[in-house]
Structures are given as C-alpha cells and as structure tokens.
Amino acid sequence: MDFTFDDQQLAFRDAIRKFLVVEAAPEMLRGIWETTKTGRSAELRSKLADQGLTALSVPEAFGGIGLGATDWVMVQQELGYHGIPDSLVDTAFLAVWLLNQLPASVELKRAWLPRIAEGRARVAIGHPINPLVADAEAADLLLLWHDDEIHAVPPSQATLRINPSIDLSRRLYHVDWTPSAETRIGTAAIGAPLWQGLIDQAGLAVSAQLLGLAHRMLDLGVDYAAQRKQFGKPIGSMQAVKHHMADVAVKVEFAEPVVYRAADALDSGHALRAVHVSHARLAAGEAARLAARKSIQVHGAMGYTWEADLQMFMKRAWALDATWGDRKYHKRRIDQHILADAAPLGPQHTFI
C-alpha cells in the first residue's frame, strides 16, 4: 500500500503548519484558557475558517471543499502538534460527517453545513462512549445520542454542568436534556450505523492528533536535551538520554503508517476499517504515552510546571487517549477480529 501524499496535500500541510506556528503558539493558547470561560477564542476560530479548515469536509453543494479522511489526517496531526482545541475537529470533521450522512430530507443538514463551512457554528457531540460532552457551553448546537437515535438540541434546552479536567484545552460538561420528537433528527434504524461510523471517524481523528502530540513531545525533549547542560556538556550528548528519545522516534515512525492506513480504509469503505482504526488508536496512543514519559524524564521536575510547554501537550495526550473508546474498547475490537473462526491473518492479509 502506498501512503505517499501528493504535492498538493503536502503543500496544504505546510501552509497550515506555518499558520499555526504564528497564530497558535503555546503562550497564546495559555492566554485563551486563562482569560475565557469556555477556553475558546472567536478570533482564532475566525482565522482557522479563513484558512479553509472549517470547510474541509463540508460537501461542495453546501459551500465546502468536500475532502475526505485521507486529506484530513495530516491536518489533524498538525492540530495535535500545536495543541489546537478539538472543538474544531468535533465540528468540522465529526459533526459534518454525521450531518452529511443524514437523509436529504433533514432540513437541519441544509441549515447547518453552510454555517459550519463559513466558521459561524460550533457543534458538540454527545455519545455514551464519552460520558462527558466536550465544549458543550461553547457550542451552537448539540448532537446527542439517545437509544441510537440522533437528536439535535439547542444548548438553551439543556442543563450544563462543568466537570474539572487536568487538560485545560478541553472543557467537559455533564449534559442533562429531555429527548423529544422535536429534537429527533434520526431514528434508531438510521442512527445505529451512523453512530458506529462516527466512532470510527472519531477514532481516526484522535489517532492523528495523538501522533502529532507525540511528535511535539519528542521535539520538546530533544530541544531540552540539547540546551540543558551538566558538567559542561548538553545532557543530550549522554547515551542514556539519546536512547530515551530514540525509543520515542521509533515508536512514532511505526505508528504513522498504521494511522494513514486507517484513514485510507475509511475513505475506501474497507470492510476492516473498524479494526484498522482501533489498531491506529492503540499504536498512536502508545507512541504518545511513551513520548510523554520519556520527555518528562529528560525535562526532570521542570516538565510538570505550568511554565513548561511540555505539560500542555502531555496532559492533552493523556486526556485525548481516553476519548472515543479507551484502550480496552479498541483491543476488544481487534480481539474479535483475530480470534474469529477462519480469520484471515498473516502479512498478506493484515497490512495490505
């Protein structure tokens, strides 16, 4: 399988990277978290929309660009690398996917997709796999699960209670609401496969962001090891420190193609896309956790302090890795595949 991205995809990735370096530096994100109740900035969202990020998945018929998961995966890596709040991914990738899968007769689809494409709407999603709803207070619309039905609920019709989180990039809420015929936009027959598909889409998005976070923590560890000196020499010159960072680099390199394969599987509708997504979640999660552990060792106690950038990305990786299915959930999906009778296993089946 060829995971080479074309020149246009790489150019777009590079443009987003340059934009985020300037507009989403760690000190700027800290400022937003410390000075706003929701932890979100309308100005930053507007700039992200100007870059076309809110319109990437929206079909052209609704004013978007109509790109798929393979085009998104590198963007999601960059969003993870720079610690961009995931309300963008929830709105512009997940909510768009869910709304777009609804029957054409659903008026809500025509009403909200153009608004999302223009960057004028935030959408939060609630599903039992995530007991708490991220960014519910900042959302203009809540898409909520109820017995496999899909409900669209205005935030004014729900009661929100914030839940503390170690990750300040995410504001988590308990959402109390009452399902009704007026809020239902998809029956259980329509909603059941869509919610399952959304878990796969979300699994890919989390995997790609974890991969970006792992890259960032690796870079922070290497930079610190090059600058911090002991006995007149950078600590990075010591063999033991080199091995820490080399272990992380290898883990990240091995996770990358697994994540890219999951993106391709979703776009192509591969029969094993759920298994590939779970594999990606596990591989990216392991890379991110190892990067956090090794980088904090290199930083010493400094890494935990608010002033160190590392703590931002470390906390975000820990929290993100528990969303849209924990490790147990994704291991179980792989187990069910490989332990099935006559399961097609081996190199000719498992990585093609």
Tab-separated table of C-alpha atoms in Angstrom:
chain	number	residue	atom	x	y	z
A	1	MET	CA	0.000	0.000	0.000
A	2	ASP	CA	1.326	3.435	-0.939
A	3	PHE	CA	0.973	6.070	1.797
A	4	THR	CA	2.679	8.798	-0.202
A	5	PHE	CA	0.818	12.096	-0.098
A	6	ASP	CA	0.696	14.183	-3.257
A	7	ASP	CA	2.303	17.605	-3.643
A	8	GLN	CA	-0.987	19.427	-3.091
A	9	GLN	CA	-1.654	17.646	0.203
A	10	LEU	CA	1.906	18.290	1.418
A	11	ALA	CA	1.714	21.964	0.416
A	12	PHE	CA	-1.551	22.374	2.330
A	13	ARG	CA	0.002	20.664	5.376
A	14	ASP	CA	2.985	23.006	5.233
A	15	ALA	CA	0.745	26.063	4.916
A	16	ILE	CA	-1.300	25.020	7.958
A	17	ARG	CA	1.908	24.353	9.909
A	18	LYS	CA	3.262	27.852	9.179
A	19	PHE	CA	-0.082	29.398	10.106
A	20	LEU	CA	-0.297	27.568	13.445
A	21	VAL	CA	3.289	28.442	14.410
A	22	VAL	CA	2.322	32.119	14.250
A	23	GLU	CA	-1.318	32.084	15.375
A	24	ALA	CA	-1.365	29.298	17.956
A	25	ALA	CA	1.858	29.498	19.921
A	26	PRO	CA	1.695	27.833	23.377
A	27	GLU	CA	1.682	31.178	25.215
A	28	MET	CA	-1.280	32.333	23.115
A	29	LEU	CA	-3.257	29.180	23.906
A	30	ARG	CA	-2.480	29.576	27.616
A	31	GLY	CA	-3.800	33.127	27.435
A	32	ILE	CA	-7.087	31.944	25.903
A	33	TRP	CA	-7.519	29.231	28.528
A	34	GLU	CA	-6.814	31.593	31.403
A	35	THR	CA	-8.970	34.518	30.262
A	36	THR	CA	-12.074	32.875	28.791
A	37	LYS	CA	-14.761	30.758	30.423
A	38	THR	CA	-15.093	28.364	27.522
A	39	GLY	CA	-11.381	28.215	26.681
A	40	ARG	CA	-12.204	29.134	23.101
A	41	SER	CA	-11.346	32.188	21.026
A	42	ALA	CA	-13.716	33.548	18.390
A	43	GLU	CA	-10.776	35.339	16.792
A	44	LEU	CA	-8.728	32.138	16.464
A	45	ARG	CA	-11.761	30.263	15.095
A	46	SER	CA	-12.280	33.001	12.513
A	47	LYS	CA	-8.651	32.732	11.410
A	48	LEU	CA	-8.930	28.942	11.166
A	49	ALA	CA	-12.017	29.402	8.994
A	50	ASP	CA	-10.109	31.845	6.772
A	51	GLN	CA	-7.568	29.051	6.195
A	52	GLY	CA	-10.426	26.833	4.989
A	53	LEU	CA	-10.198	24.347	7.878
A	54	THR	CA	-13.896	24.596	8.801
A	55	ALA	CA	-14.911	23.837	5.214
A	56	LEU	CA	-12.629	20.871	4.503
A	57	SER	CA	-15.231	18.113	4.959
A	58	VAL	CA	-18.353	20.045	4.004
A	59	PRO	CA	-19.601	18.956	0.561
A	60	GLU	CA	-19.229	21.471	-2.243
A	61	ALA	CA	-23.019	21.621	-2.563
A	62	PHE	CA	-23.116	23.203	0.901
A	63	GLY	CA	-20.260	25.630	0.349
A	64	GLY	CA	-17.349	23.427	1.427
A	65	ILE	CA	-14.366	21.701	-0.172
A	66	GLY	CA	-15.563	18.108	0.182
A	67	LEU	CA	-12.335	16.393	1.241
A	68	GLY	CA	-12.111	13.007	2.941
A	69	ALA	CA	-10.315	11.400	5.858
A	70	THR	CA	-7.037	10.946	3.958
A	71	ASP	CA	-6.868	14.680	3.303
A	72	TRP	CA	-7.750	15.433	6.918
A	73	VAL	CA	-5.252	13.111	8.563
A	74	MET	CA	-2.189	15.314	8.131
A	75	VAL	CA	-4.163	18.401	9.159
A	76	GLN	CA	-5.255	16.591	12.314
A	77	GLN	CA	-1.612	15.731	13.017
A	78	GLU	CA	-0.740	19.417	12.808
A	79	LEU	CA	-3.664	20.351	15.066
A	80	GLY	CA	-2.351	17.809	17.568
A	81	TYR	CA	1.244	19.021	17.231
A	82	HIS	CA	0.180	22.569	18.073
A	83	GLY	CA	-2.385	21.595	20.711
A	84	ILE	CA	-5.325	23.222	18.930
A	85	PRO	CA	-8.579	22.661	20.860
A	86	ASP	CA	-10.536	19.767	19.482
A	87	SER	CA	-13.814	21.659	19.095
A	88	LEU	CA	-12.583	22.346	15.567
A	89	VAL	CA	-12.254	18.629	14.836
A	90	ASP	CA	-15.576	17.852	16.528
A	91	THR	CA	-17.336	20.486	14.458
A	92	ALA	CA	-15.592	20.492	11.094
A	93	PHE	CA	-14.832	16.777	10.840
A	94	LEU	CA	-17.147	14.722	13.054
A	95	ALA	CA	-20.331	16.797	13.097
A	96	VAL	CA	-20.031	17.445	9.379
A	97	TRP	CA	-19.679	13.719	8.724
A	98	LEU	CA	-22.719	12.900	10.860
A	99	LEU	CA	-24.912	15.648	9.396
A	100	ASN	CA	-23.874	14.792	5.857
A	101	GLN	CA	-24.876	11.144	6.303
A	102	LEU	CA	-28.438	12.105	7.249
A	103	PRO	CA	-31.191	11.780	4.629
A	104	ALA	CA	-31.511	14.715	2.263
A	105	SER	CA	-34.954	15.425	3.696
A	106	VAL	CA	-33.463	16.525	7.017
A	107	GLU	CA	-33.695	20.308	6.986
A	108	LEU	CA	-31.066	20.621	9.706
A	109	LYS	CA	-28.440	19.358	7.270
A	110	ARG	CA	-29.083	22.200	4.823
A	111	ALA	CA	-29.266	24.729	7.636
A	112	TRP	CA	-26.046	23.898	9.480
A	113	LEU	CA	-23.483	22.622	6.961
A	114	PRO	CA	-23.067	26.030	5.248
A	115	ARG	CA	-22.748	27.729	8.646
A	116	ILE	CA	-20.036	25.282	9.677
A	117	ALA	CA	-18.189	25.772	6.385
A	118	GLU	CA	-18.146	29.525	6.959
A	119	GLY	CA	-16.858	29.076	10.502
A	120	ARG	CA	-20.046	30.528	12.027
A	121	ALA	CA	-21.053	27.493	14.088
A	122	ARG	CA	-19.623	25.176	16.716
A	123	VAL	CA	-21.175	21.757	17.272
A	124	ALA	CA	-20.632	19.465	20.280
A	125	ILE	CA	-21.354	15.741	20.175
A	126	GLY	CA	-22.596	13.527	22.992
A	127	HIS	CA	-22.377	9.719	22.879
A	128	PRO	CA	-22.289	7.181	25.745
A	129	ILE	CA	-18.744	6.197	24.798
A	130	ASN	CA	-17.779	9.640	26.144
A	131	PRO	CA	-19.709	10.243	29.400
A	132	LEU	CA	-18.912	13.964	29.231
A	133	VAL	CA	-19.534	16.309	26.298
A	134	ALA	CA	-16.577	18.458	25.288
A	135	ASP	CA	-17.177	22.144	24.535
A	136	ALA	CA	-20.921	21.947	25.185
A	137	GLU	CA	-21.098	25.502	26.551
A	138	ALA	CA	-19.320	26.994	23.539
A	139	ALA	CA	-21.497	25.062	21.068
A	140	ASP	CA	-24.318	26.488	18.974
A	141	LEU	CA	-25.810	23.014	18.532
A	142	LEU	CA	-25.619	19.724	20.424
A	143	LEU	CA	-25.858	16.428	18.510
A	144	LEU	CA	-26.787	13.831	21.121
A	145	TRP	CA	-27.296	10.063	21.274
A	146	HIS	CA	-30.460	8.540	22.770
A	147	ASP	CA	-31.153	4.825	22.241
A	148	ASP	CA	-29.273	5.001	18.910
A	149	GLU	CA	-31.459	7.916	17.793
A	150	ILE	CA	-29.834	11.180	16.745
A	151	HIS	CA	-31.105	14.322	18.435
A	152	ALA	CA	-30.273	17.934	17.650
A	153	VAL	CA	-30.615	20.008	20.797
A	154	PRO	CA	-30.130	23.775	21.180
A	155	PRO	CA	-27.865	24.433	24.196
A	156	SER	CA	-30.664	26.560	25.683
A	157	GLN	CA	-32.767	23.385	26.069
A	158	ALA	CA	-30.079	21.540	28.033
A	159	THR	CA	-28.639	21.963	31.506
A	160	LEU	CA	-24.854	22.023	31.524
A	161	ARG	CA	-22.602	21.287	34.494
A	162	ILE	CA	-18.863	21.655	34.035
A	163	ASN	CA	-16.573	18.828	35.093
A	164	PRO	CA	-12.969	19.562	36.157
A	165	SER	CA	-10.236	18.314	33.816
A	166	ILE	CA	-6.445	18.278	34.016
A	167	ASP	CA	-6.431	19.222	30.349
A	168	LEU	CA	-7.356	22.899	30.095
A	169	SER	CA	-7.637	22.650	26.319
A	170	ARG	CA	-10.888	20.742	26.853
A	171	ARG	CA	-13.956	21.965	28.760
A	172	LEU	CA	-16.021	18.916	29.714
A	173	TYR	CA	-19.711	19.070	30.674
A	174	HIS	CA	-22.461	16.891	32.073
A	175	VAL	CA	-25.438	17.484	29.767
A	176	ASP	CA	-28.946	16.959	31.122
A	177	TRP	CA	-31.675	17.085	28.488
A	178	THR	CA	-35.017	15.560	27.532
A	179	PRO	CA	-35.332	13.779	24.175
A	180	SER	CA	-38.492	14.535	22.202
A	181	ALA	CA	-39.955	14.152	18.757
A	182	GLU	CA	-38.998	17.781	18.076
A	183	THR	CA	-35.302	17.156	18.777
A	184	ARG	CA	-35.083	13.787	16.963
A	185	ILE	CA	-33.464	14.075	13.508
A	186	GLY	CA	-32.661	10.400	13.011
A	187	THR	CA	-34.453	7.251	14.136
A	188	ALA	CA	-32.618	4.346	15.759
A	189	ALA	CA	-32.642	2.478	12.434
A	190	ILE	CA	-30.863	5.398	10.786
A	191	GLY	CA	-28.772	6.337	13.791
A	192	ALA	CA	-27.268	2.988	14.837
A	193	PRO	CA	-24.938	2.557	11.830
A	194	LEU	CA	-24.184	6.276	11.766
A	195	TRP	CA	-23.101	6.365	15.409
A	196	GLN	CA	-20.879	3.329	14.774
A	197	GLY	CA	-19.399	5.040	11.744
A	198	LEU	CA	-18.860	8.192	13.791
A	199	ILE	CA	-16.846	6.220	16.354
A	200	ASP	CA	-14.526	5.138	13.532
A	201	GLN	CA	-14.198	8.678	12.211
A	202	ALA	CA	-13.507	9.935	15.727
A	203	GLY	CA	-11.013	7.124	16.328
A	204	LEU	CA	-9.009	8.262	13.330
A	205	ALA	CA	-9.148	11.906	14.398
A	206	VAL	CA	-7.906	11.063	17.887
A	207	SER	CA	-5.152	8.820	16.477
A	208	ALA	CA	-3.843	11.517	14.163
A	209	GLN	CA	-3.862	14.129	16.925
A	210	LEU	CA	-2.055	11.748	19.284
A	211	LEU	CA	0.548	11.215	16.598
A	212	GLY	CA	1.023	14.969	16.325
A	213	LEU	CA	1.270	15.276	20.093
A	214	ALA	CA	3.883	12.514	20.206
A	215	HIS	CA	5.933	14.373	17.573
A	216	ARG	CA	5.675	17.593	19.592
A	217	MET	CA	6.750	15.977	22.865
A	218	LEU	CA	9.644	14.276	21.073
A	219	ASP	CA	10.772	17.614	19.652
A	220	LEU	CA	10.463	19.296	23.061
A	221	GLY	CA	12.510	16.530	24.681
A	222	VAL	CA	15.238	16.729	22.035
A	223	ASP	CA	15.374	20.536	22.235
A	224	TYR	CA	15.647	20.493	26.026
A	225	ALA	CA	18.349	17.801	25.931
A	226	ALA	CA	20.359	19.927	23.505
A	227	GLN	CA	20.149	23.053	25.689
A	228	ARG	CA	20.352	21.696	29.247
A	229	LYS	CA	23.949	21.201	30.339
A	230	GLN	CA	25.542	19.157	33.102
A	231	PHE	CA	29.282	19.052	33.756
A	232	GLY	CA	29.697	21.490	30.882
A	233	LYS	CA	28.034	19.270	28.274
A	234	PRO	CA	24.477	19.059	26.890
A	235	ILE	CA	22.626	16.177	28.542
A	236	GLY	CA	21.650	15.081	25.036
A	237	SER	CA	25.236	14.005	24.448
A	238	MET	CA	24.793	11.243	27.029
A	239	GLN	CA	23.985	7.816	25.654
A	240	ALA	CA	21.139	7.105	28.082
A	241	VAL	CA	19.302	10.308	27.111
A	242	LYS	CA	19.792	9.584	23.403
A	243	HIS	CA	18.212	6.169	23.891
A	244	HIS	CA	15.134	7.711	25.547
A	245	MET	CA	14.454	9.924	22.556
A	246	ALA	CA	15.395	7.256	20.008
A	247	ASP	CA	12.827	4.885	21.550
A	248	VAL	CA	10.141	7.530	21.085
A	249	ALA	CA	11.192	8.264	17.494
A	250	VAL	CA	10.934	4.577	16.589
A	251	LYS	CA	7.505	4.248	18.203
A	252	VAL	CA	6.223	7.286	16.308
A	253	GLU	CA	7.635	6.062	12.991
A	254	PHE	CA	5.916	2.712	13.435
A	255	ALA	CA	2.569	4.326	14.316
A	256	GLU	CA	2.445	6.676	11.323
A	257	PRO	CA	1.646	4.146	8.566
A	258	VAL	CA	-0.928	2.479	10.802
A	259	VAL	CA	-2.783	5.782	11.166
A	260	TYR	CA	-2.540	6.519	7.448
A	261	ARG	CA	-3.883	3.058	6.623
A	262	ALA	CA	-6.897	3.714	8.877
A	263	ALA	CA	-7.594	6.962	7.003
A	264	ASP	CA	-7.408	5.160	3.666
A	265	ALA	CA	-9.686	2.399	4.977
A	266	LEU	CA	-12.338	4.931	5.979
A	267	ASP	CA	-12.230	6.719	2.639
A	268	SER	CA	-12.376	3.468	0.651
A	269	GLY	CA	-15.045	1.873	2.845
A	270	HIS	CA	-12.748	-1.089	3.578
A	271	ALA	CA	-14.506	-3.997	5.271
A	272	LEU	CA	-11.947	-3.965	8.109
A	273	ARG	CA	-11.956	-0.203	8.651
A	274	ALA	CA	-13.084	-0.552	12.287
A	275	VAL	CA	-10.175	-2.911	13.037
A	276	HIS	CA	-7.720	-0.613	11.267
A	277	VAL	CA	-8.981	2.391	13.245
A	278	SER	CA	-8.620	0.531	16.542
A	279	HIS	CA	-5.090	-0.524	15.557
A	280	ALA	CA	-4.292	3.114	14.793
A	281	ARG	CA	-5.732	4.245	18.155
A	282	LEU	CA	-3.584	1.757	20.048
A	283	ALA	CA	-0.399	2.488	18.086
A	284	ALA	CA	-0.761	6.273	18.296
A	285	GLY	CA	-1.752	6.108	21.956
A	286	GLU	CA	1.323	4.052	22.823
A	287	ALA	CA	3.551	6.496	20.932
A	288	ALA	CA	2.030	9.497	22.729
A	289	ARG	CA	2.260	7.960	26.185
A	290	LEU	CA	5.868	6.893	25.627
A	291	ALA	CA	6.736	10.359	24.329
A	292	ALA	CA	5.175	11.919	27.440
A	293	ARG	CA	7.006	9.566	29.810
A	294	LYS	CA	10.414	9.867	28.157
A	295	SER	CA	10.217	13.608	27.621
A	296	ILE	CA	9.251	14.213	31.247
A	297	GLN	CA	12.273	12.145	32.298
A	298	VAL	CA	14.518	14.289	30.125
A	299	HIS	CA	12.980	17.506	31.483
A	300	GLY	CA	13.117	16.356	35.098
A	301	ALA	CA	10.707	18.070	37.509
A	302	MET	CA	10.607	21.127	35.219
A	303	GLY	CA	8.340	19.295	32.788
A	304	TYR	CA	5.397	19.274	35.178
A	305	THR	CA	5.377	23.010	35.838
A	306	TRP	CA	2.867	25.377	34.264
A	307	GLU	CA	5.691	27.367	32.659
A	308	ALA	CA	6.974	24.351	30.686
A	309	ASP	CA	5.256	23.773	27.343
A	310	LEU	CA	5.628	20.025	27.765
A	311	GLN	CA	2.901	19.790	30.417
A	312	MET	CA	0.323	21.195	27.984
A	313	PHE	CA	0.869	18.522	25.393
A	314	MET	CA	1.376	15.756	27.949
A	315	LYS	CA	-1.965	16.411	29.685
A	316	ARG	CA	-3.724	16.772	26.378
A	317	ALA	CA	-2.368	13.409	25.176
A	318	TRP	CA	-3.451	11.640	28.371
A	319	ALA	CA	-6.980	13.072	28.196
A	320	LEU	CA	-7.381	12.589	24.454
A	321	ASP	CA	-6.293	8.954	24.622
A	322	ALA	CA	-9.331	8.180	26.800
A	323	THR	CA	-11.908	9.584	24.356
A	324	TRP	CA	-13.989	7.773	21.742
A	325	GLY	CA	-13.130	4.415	23.246
A	326	ASP	CA	-10.415	3.583	25.730
A	327	ARG	CA	-7.645	1.030	25.155
A	328	LYS	CA	-9.840	-1.806	26.414
A	329	TYR	CA	-12.552	-0.938	23.884
A	330	HIS	CA	-10.173	-0.866	20.921
A	331	LYS	CA	-8.314	-4.011	21.990
A	332	ARG	CA	-11.645	-5.825	22.176
A	333	ARG	CA	-12.496	-4.835	18.593
A	334	ILE	CA	-9.168	-6.251	17.395
A	335	ASP	CA	-9.571	-9.372	19.516
A	336	GLN	CA	-12.978	-10.070	17.989
A	337	HIS	CA	-11.407	-9.950	14.534
A	338	ILE	CA	-8.253	-12.003	15.023
A	339	LEU	CA	-9.876	-14.632	17.269
A	340	ALA	CA	-12.794	-15.278	14.925
A	341	ASP	CA	-13.011	-18.667	13.239
A	342	ALA	CA	-11.059	-18.759	9.947
A	343	ALA	CA	-9.919	-15.181	10.446
A	344	PRO	CA	-7.700	-14.064	7.525
A	345	LEU	CA	-4.359	-13.467	9.245
A	346	GLY	CA	-0.748	-13.127	8.106
A	347	PRO	CA	1.239	-10.473	6.253
A	348	GLN	CA	-0.772	-10.958	3.084
A	349	HIS	CA	-3.952	-10.030	4.959
A	350	THR	CA	-3.078	-7.845	7.915
A	351	PHE	CA	-1.199	-4.985	6.245
A	352	ILE	CA	-2.263	-4.612	2.652
